[in-house]
Coordinates of N, CA and C in Angstrom, one line a residue:
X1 N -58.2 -25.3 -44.7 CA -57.9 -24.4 -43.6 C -58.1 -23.0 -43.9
X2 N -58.5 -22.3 -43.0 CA -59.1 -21.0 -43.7 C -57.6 -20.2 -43.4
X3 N -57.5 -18.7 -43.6 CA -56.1 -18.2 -43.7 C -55.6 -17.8 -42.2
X4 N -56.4 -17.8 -41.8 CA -55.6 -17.5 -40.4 C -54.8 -18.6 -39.3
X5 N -55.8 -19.9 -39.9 CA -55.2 -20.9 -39.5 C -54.0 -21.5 -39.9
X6 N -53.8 -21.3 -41.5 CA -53.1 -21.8 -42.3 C -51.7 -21.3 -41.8
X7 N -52.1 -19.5 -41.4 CA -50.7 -19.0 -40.7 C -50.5 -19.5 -39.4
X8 N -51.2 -19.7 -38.8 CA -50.9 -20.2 -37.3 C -50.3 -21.9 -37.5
X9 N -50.4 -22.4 -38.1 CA -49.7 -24.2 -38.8 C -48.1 -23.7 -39.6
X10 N -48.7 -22.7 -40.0 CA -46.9 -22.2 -40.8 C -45.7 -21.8 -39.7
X11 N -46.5 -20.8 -38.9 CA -45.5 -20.3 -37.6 C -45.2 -21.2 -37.1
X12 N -46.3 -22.0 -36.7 CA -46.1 -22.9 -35.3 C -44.9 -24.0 -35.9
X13 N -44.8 -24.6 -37.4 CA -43.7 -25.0 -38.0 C -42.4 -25.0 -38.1
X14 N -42.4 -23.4 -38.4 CA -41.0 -22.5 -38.4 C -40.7 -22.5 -36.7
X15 N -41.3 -22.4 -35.8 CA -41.0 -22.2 -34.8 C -40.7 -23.5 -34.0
X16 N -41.2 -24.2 -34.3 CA -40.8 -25.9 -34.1 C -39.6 -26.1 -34.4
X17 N -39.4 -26.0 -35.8 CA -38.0 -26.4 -36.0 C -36.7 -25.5 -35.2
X18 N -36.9 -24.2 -35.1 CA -35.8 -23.4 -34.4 C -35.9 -24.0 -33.0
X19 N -37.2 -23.8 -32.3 CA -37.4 -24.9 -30.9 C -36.3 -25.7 -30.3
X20 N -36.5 -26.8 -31.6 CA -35.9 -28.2 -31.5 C -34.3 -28.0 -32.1
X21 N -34.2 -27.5 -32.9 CA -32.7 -27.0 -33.2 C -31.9 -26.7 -32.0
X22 N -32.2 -25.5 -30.9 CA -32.2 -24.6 -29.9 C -32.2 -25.9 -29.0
X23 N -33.0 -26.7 -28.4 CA -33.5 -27.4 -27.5 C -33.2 -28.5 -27.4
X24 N -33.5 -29.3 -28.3 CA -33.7 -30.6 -28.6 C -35.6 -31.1 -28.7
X25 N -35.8 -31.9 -29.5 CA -36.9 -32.4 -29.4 C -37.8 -32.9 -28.4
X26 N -36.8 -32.2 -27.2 CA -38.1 -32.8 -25.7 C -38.5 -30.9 -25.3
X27 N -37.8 -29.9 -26.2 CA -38.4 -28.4 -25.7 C -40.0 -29.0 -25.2
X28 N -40.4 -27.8 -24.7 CA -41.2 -27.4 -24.7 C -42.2 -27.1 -25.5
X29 N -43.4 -27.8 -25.7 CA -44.3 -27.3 -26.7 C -45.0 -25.8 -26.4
X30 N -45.3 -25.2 -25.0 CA -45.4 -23.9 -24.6 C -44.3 -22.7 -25.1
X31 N -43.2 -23.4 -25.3 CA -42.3 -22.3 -26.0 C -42.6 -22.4 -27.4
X32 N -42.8 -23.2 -28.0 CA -43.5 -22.9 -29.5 C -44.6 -22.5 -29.3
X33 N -45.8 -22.4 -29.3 CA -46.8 -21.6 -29.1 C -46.5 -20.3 -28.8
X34 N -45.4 -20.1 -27.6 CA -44.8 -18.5 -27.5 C -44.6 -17.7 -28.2
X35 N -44.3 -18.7 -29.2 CA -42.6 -18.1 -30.3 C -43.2 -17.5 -30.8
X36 N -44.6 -18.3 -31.7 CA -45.5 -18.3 -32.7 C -46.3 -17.3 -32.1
X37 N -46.6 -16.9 -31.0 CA -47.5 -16.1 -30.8 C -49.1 -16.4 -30.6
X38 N -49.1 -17.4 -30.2 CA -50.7 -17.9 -30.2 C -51.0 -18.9 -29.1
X39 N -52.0 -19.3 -28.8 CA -51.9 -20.2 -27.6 C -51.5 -21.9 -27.6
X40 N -51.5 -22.4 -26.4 CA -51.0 -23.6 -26.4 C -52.5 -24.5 -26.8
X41 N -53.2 -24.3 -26.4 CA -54.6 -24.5 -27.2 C -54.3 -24.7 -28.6
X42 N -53.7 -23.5 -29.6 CA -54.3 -23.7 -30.6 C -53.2 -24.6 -31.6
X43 N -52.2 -24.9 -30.3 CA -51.0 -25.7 -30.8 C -51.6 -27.0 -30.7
X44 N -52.0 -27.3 -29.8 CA -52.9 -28.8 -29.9 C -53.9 -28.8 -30.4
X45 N -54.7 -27.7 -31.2 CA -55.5 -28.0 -32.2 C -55.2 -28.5 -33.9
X46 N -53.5 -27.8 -33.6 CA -53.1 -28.4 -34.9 C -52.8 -29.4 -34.9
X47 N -51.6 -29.7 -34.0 CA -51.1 -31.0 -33.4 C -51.1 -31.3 -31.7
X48 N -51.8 -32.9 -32.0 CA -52.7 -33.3 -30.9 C -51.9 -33.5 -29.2
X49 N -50.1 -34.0 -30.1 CA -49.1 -34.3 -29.4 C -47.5 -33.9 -29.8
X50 N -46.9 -34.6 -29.2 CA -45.7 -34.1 -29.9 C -45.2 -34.7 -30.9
X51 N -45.4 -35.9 -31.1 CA -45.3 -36.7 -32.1 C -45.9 -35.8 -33.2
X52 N -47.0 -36.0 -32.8 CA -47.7 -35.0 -34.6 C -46.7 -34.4 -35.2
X53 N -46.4 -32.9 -34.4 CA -45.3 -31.5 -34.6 C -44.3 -32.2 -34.8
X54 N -43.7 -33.0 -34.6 CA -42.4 -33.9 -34.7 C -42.5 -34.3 -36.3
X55 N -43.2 -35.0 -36.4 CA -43.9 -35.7 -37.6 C -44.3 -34.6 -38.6
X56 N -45.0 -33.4 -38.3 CA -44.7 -31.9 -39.2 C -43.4 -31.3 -39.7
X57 N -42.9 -31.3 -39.2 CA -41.8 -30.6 -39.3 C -40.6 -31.6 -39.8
X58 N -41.1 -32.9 -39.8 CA -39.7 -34.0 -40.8 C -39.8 -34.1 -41.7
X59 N -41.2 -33.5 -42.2 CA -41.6 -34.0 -43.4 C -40.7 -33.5 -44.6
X60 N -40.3 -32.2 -44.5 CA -39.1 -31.9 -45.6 C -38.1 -33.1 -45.4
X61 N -37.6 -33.1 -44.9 CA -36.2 -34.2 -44.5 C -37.1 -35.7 -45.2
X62 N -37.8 -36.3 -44.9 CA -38.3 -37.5 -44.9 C -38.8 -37.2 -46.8
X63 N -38.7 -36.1 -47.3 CA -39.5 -36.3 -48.5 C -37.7 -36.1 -49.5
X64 N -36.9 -35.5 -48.8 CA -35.6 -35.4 -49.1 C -35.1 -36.9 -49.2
X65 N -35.0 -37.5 -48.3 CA -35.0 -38.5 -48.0 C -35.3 -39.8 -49.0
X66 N -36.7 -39.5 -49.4 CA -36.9 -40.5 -50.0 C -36.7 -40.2 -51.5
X67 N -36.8 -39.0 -52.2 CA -35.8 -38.3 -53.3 C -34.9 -39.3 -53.3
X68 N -33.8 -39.0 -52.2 CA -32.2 -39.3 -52.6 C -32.4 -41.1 -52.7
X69 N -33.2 -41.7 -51.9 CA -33.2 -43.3 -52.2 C -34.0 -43.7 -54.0
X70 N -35.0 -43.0 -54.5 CA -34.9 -43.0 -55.5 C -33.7 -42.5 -56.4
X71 N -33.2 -41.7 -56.3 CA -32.0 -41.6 -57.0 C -31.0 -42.6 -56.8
X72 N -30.7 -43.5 -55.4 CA -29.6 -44.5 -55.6 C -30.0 -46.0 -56.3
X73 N -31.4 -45.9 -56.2 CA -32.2 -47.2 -56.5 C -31.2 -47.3 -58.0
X74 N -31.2 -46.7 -58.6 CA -30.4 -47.0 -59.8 C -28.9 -46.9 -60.1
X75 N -28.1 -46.9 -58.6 CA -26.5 -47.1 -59.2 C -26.1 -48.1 -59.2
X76 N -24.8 -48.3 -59.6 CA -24.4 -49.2 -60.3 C -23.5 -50.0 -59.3
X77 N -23.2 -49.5 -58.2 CA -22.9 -50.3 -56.8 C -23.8 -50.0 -55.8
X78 N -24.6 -50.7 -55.9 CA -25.9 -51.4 -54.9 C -25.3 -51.0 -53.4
X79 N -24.2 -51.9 -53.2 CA -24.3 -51.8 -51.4 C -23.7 -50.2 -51.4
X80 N -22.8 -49.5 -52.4 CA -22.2 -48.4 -52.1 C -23.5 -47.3 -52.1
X81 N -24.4 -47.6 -52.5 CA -25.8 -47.1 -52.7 C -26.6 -46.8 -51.1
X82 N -26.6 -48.1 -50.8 CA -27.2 -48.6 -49.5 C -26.4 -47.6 -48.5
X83 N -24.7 -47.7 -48.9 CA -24.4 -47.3 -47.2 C -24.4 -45.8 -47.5
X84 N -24.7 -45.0 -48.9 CA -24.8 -43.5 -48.9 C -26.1 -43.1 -48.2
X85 N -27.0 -44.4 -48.5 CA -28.0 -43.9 -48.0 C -28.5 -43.9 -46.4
X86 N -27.5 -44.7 -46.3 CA -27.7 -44.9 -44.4 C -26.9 -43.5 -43.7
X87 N -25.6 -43.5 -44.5 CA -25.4 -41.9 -43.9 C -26.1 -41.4 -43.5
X88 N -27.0 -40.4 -44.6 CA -28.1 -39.5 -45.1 C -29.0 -39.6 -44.3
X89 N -29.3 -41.5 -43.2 CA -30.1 -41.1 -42.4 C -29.8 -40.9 -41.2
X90 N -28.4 -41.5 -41.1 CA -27.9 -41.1 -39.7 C -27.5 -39.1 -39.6
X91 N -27.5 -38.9 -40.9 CA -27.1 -37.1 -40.9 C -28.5 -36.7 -40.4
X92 N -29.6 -37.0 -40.7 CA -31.2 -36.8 -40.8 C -31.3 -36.9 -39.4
X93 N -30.7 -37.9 -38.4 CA -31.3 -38.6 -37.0 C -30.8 -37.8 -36.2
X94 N -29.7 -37.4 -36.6 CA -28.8 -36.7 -35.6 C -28.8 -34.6 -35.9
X95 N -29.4 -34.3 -36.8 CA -30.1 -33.4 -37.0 C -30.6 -32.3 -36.0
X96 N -31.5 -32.9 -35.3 CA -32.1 -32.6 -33.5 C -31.7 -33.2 -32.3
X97 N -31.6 -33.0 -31.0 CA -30.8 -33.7 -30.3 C -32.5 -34.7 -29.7
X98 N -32.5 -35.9 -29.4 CA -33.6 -36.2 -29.1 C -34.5 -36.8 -31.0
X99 N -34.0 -36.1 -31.6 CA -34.7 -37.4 -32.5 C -34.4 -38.9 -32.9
X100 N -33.1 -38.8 -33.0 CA -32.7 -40.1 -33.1 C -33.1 -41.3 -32.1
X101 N -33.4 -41.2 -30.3 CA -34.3 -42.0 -30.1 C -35.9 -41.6 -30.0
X102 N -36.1 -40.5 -30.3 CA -37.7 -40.3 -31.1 C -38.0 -41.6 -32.1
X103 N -37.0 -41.5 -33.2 CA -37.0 -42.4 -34.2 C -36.8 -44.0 -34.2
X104 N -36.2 -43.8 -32.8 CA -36.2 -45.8 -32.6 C -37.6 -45.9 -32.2
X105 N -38.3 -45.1 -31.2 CA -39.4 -45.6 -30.5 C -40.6 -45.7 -31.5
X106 N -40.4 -44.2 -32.8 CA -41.4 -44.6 -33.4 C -41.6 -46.3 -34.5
X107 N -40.4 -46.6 -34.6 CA -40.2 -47.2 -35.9 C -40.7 -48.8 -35.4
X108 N -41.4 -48.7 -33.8 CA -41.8 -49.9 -33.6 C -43.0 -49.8 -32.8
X109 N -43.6 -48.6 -33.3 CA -44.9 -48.7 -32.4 C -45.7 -47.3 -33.5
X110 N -46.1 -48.2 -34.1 CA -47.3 -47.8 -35.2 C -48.2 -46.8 -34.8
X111 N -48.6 -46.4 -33.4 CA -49.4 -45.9 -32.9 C -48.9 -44.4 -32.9
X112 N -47.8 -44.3 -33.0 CA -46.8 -42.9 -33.0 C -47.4 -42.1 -34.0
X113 N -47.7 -41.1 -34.2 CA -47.7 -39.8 -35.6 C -46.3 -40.3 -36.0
X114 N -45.0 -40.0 -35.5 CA -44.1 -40.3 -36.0 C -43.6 -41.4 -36.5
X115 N -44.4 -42.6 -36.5 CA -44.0 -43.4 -37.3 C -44.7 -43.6 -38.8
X116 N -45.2 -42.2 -39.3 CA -45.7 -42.7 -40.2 C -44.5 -41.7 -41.3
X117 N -43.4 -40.8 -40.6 CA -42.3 -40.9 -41.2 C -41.4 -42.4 -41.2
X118 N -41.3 -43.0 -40.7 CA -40.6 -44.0 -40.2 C -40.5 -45.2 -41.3
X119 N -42.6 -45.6 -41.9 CA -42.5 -46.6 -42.5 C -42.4 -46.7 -44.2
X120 N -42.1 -44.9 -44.9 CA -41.9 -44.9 -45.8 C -40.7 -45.1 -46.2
X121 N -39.2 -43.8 -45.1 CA -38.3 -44.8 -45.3 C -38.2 -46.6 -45.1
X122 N -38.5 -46.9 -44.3 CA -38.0 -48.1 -44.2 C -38.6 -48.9 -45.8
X123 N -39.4 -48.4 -46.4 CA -39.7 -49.1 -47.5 C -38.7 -48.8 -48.5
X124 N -38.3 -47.5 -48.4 CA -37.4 -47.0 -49.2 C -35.6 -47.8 -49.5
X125 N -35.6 -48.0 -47.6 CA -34.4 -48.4 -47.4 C -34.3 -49.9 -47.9
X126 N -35.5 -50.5 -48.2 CA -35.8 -51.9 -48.5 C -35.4 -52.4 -49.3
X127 N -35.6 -51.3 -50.6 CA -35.8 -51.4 -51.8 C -33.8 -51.1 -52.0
X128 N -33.4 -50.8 -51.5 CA -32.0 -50.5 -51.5 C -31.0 -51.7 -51.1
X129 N -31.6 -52.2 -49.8 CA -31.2 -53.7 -49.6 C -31.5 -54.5 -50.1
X130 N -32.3 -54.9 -51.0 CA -33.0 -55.7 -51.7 C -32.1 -56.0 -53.2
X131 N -31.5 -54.5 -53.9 CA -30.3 -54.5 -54.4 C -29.2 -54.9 -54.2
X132 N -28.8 -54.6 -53.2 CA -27.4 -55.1 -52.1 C -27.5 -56.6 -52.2
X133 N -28.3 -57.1 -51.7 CA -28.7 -58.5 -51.6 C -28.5 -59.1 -52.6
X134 N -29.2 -58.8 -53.7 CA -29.1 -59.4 -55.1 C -27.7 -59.9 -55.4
X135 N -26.7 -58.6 -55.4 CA -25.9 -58.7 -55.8 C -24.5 -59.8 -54.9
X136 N -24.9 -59.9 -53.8 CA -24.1 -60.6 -53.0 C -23.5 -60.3 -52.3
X137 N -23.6 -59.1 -52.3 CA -23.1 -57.5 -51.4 C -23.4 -57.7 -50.0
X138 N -24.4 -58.2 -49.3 CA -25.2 -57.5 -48.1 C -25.8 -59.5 -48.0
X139 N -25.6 -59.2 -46.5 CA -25.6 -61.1 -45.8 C -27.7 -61.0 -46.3
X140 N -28.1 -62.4 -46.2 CA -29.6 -62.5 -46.4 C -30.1 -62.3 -45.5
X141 N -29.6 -62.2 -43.9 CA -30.4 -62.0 -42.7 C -30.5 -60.6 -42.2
X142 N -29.5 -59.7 -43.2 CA -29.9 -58.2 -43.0 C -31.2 -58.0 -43.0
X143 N -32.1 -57.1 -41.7 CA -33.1 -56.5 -42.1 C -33.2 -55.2 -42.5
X144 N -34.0 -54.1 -43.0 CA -34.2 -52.8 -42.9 C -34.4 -52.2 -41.8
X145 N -35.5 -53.2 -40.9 CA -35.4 -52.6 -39.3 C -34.5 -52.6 -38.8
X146 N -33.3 -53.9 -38.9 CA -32.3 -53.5 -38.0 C -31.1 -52.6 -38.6
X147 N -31.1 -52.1 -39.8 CA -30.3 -51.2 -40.4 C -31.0 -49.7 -40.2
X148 N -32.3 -49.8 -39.8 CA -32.9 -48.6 -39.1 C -32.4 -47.9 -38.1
X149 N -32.7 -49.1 -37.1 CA -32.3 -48.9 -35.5 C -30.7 -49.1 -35.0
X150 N -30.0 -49.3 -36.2 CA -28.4 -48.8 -36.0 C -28.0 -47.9 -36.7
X151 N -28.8 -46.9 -37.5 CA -28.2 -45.6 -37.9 C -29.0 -44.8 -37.0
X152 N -30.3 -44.8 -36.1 CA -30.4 -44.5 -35.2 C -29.5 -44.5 -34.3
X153 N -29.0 -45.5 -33.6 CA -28.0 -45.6 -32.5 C -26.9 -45.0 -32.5
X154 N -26.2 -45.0 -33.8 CA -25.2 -44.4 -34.6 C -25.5 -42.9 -33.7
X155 N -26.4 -42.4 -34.5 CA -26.8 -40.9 -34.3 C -27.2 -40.5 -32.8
X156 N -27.5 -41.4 -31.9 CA -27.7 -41.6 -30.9 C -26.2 -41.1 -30.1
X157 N -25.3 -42.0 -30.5 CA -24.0 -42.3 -30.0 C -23.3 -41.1 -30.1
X158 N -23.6 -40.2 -31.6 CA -23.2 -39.1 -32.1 C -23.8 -38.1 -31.0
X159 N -24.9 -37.7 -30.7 CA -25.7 -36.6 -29.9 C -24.7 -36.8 -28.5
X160 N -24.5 -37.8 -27.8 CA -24.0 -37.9 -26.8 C -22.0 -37.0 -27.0
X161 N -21.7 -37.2 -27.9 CA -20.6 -37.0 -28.2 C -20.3 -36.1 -29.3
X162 N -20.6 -34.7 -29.1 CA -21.1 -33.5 -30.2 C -19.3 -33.0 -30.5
X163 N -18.4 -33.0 -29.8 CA -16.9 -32.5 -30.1 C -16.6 -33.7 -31.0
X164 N -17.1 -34.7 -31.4 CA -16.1 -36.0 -32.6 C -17.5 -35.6 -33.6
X165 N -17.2 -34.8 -34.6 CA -18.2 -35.3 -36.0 C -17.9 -36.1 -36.9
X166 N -16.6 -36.9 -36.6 CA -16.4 -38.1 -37.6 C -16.8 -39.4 -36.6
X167 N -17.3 -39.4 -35.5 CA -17.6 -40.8 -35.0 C -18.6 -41.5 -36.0
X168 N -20.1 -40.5 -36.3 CA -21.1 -41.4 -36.7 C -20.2 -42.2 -37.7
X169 N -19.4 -41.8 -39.0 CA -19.2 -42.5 -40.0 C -18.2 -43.5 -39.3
X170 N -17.5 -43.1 -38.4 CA -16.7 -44.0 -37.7 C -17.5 -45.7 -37.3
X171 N -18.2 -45.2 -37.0 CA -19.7 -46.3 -36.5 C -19.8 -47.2 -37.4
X172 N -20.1 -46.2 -38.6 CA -21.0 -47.0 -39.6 C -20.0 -47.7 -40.4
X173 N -18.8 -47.2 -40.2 CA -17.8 -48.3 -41.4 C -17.6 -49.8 -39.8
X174 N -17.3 -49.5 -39.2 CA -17.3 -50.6 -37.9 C -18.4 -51.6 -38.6
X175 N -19.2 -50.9 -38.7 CA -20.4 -52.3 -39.5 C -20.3 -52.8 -40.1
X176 N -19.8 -52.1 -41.2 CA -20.2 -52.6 -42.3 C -19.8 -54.2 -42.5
X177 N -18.6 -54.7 -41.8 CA -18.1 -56.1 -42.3 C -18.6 -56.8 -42.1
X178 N -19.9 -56.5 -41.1 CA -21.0 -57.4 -40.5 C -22.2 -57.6 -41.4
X179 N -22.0 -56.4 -42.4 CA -23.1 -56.9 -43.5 C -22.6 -57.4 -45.1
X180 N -21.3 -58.2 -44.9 CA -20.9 -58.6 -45.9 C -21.1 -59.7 -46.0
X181 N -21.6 -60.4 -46.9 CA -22.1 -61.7 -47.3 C -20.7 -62.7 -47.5
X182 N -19.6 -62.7 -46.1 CA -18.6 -63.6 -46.3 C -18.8 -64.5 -45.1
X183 N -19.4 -65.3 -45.5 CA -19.7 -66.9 -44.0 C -18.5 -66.7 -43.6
X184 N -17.0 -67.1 -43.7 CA -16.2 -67.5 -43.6 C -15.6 -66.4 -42.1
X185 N -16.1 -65.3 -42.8 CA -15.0 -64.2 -41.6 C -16.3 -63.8 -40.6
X186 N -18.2 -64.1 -41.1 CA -18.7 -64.6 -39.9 C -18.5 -65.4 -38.8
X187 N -18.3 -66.6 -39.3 CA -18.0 -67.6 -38.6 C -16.7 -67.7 -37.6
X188 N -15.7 -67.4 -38.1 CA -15.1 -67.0 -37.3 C -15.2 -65.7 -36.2
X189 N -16.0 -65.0 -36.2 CA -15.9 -63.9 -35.6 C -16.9 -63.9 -34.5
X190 N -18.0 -65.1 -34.9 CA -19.1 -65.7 -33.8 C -18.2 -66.8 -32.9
X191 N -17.4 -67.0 -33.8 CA -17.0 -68.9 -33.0 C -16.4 -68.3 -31.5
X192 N -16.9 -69.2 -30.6 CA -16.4 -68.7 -29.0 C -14.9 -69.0 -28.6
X193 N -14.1 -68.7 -28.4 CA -13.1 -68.5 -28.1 C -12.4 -69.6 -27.4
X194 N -11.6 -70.4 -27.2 CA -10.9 -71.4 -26.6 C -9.9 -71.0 -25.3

């Protein structure tokens, strides 16, 4: 990238993220280009849609991200690992107002820029369940997708409801007994009612 462009990809960055902070992630791509000072032209010459810029601008978070899941890959309570790390992504989803269902839609439709944040956690998040699992922690039908798309929703449920900042965790402990590998208080909890 020669230097003028390099600055016009750095602005248009910094100004994305204040944007979407400010806005939520459905702003306006014409108010970033404003901010930044350059045209809307040369905003879609960097990025083609919004996904791209979306997908620019997570990339800190998403590389934070997958940091902190390498660091839990090695404690010594597996699921207490797993659900620090699901926090971290419901704190990550709920970050912007509008990414958290950004983040559902990308995480099932490959075609997104944004899901190509999407598929490194979910590898990440894999490798953390896969621990859980081992240990007897976490049921065998848990997926990563669907441990995705409920710390999305989580953060979803959160955006909607910005005066409770203890719901998301509220949420996420509500789950948790659903991913405990005890048949017994499954079963009873599926059985239909008399």
């Amino acid at each position: 990238m020669r230097a003028d462009a390099r600055r016009n990809y750095e602005r248009l960055l910094v100004e994305a993220r204040t944007v979407f902070s400010e806005h939520g992630t459905d702003a306006a791509l014409e108010e970033i280009a404003r901010r930044s000072g350059v045209g809307i032209g040369t905003l879609y010459r960097h990025f083609p849609n919004r996904q791209a810029i979306m997908n620019a601008v997570f990339q800190e978070a998403k590389t934070a991200l997958l940091e902190r899941s390498r660091e839990l890959a090695h404690a010594e309570q597996p699921c207490g690992a797993l659900i620090e790390w699901l926090r971290a992504l419901i704190s990550h989803a709920s970050e912007y107002r509008g990414l958290a269902a950004a983040l559902m839609s990308a995480s099932r439709d490959d075609s997104l820029a944004l899901s190509q944040c999407c598929v490194p956690l979910a590898e990440a998040g894999n490798t953390l369940l896969a621990r859980a699992r081992e240990r007897g922690a976490v049921r065998l039908d848990v997926s990563i997708d669907d441990l995705m798309q409920l710390t999305n929703a989580i953060a979803l449920a959160a955006e909607q409801a910005p005066d409770d900042p203890e719901l998301p965790d509220r949420l996420l402990l509500l789950t948790l007994h659903g991913l405990r590998d005890d048949q017994r208080s499954y079963a009873s909890a599926t059985a239909s009612p008399r």
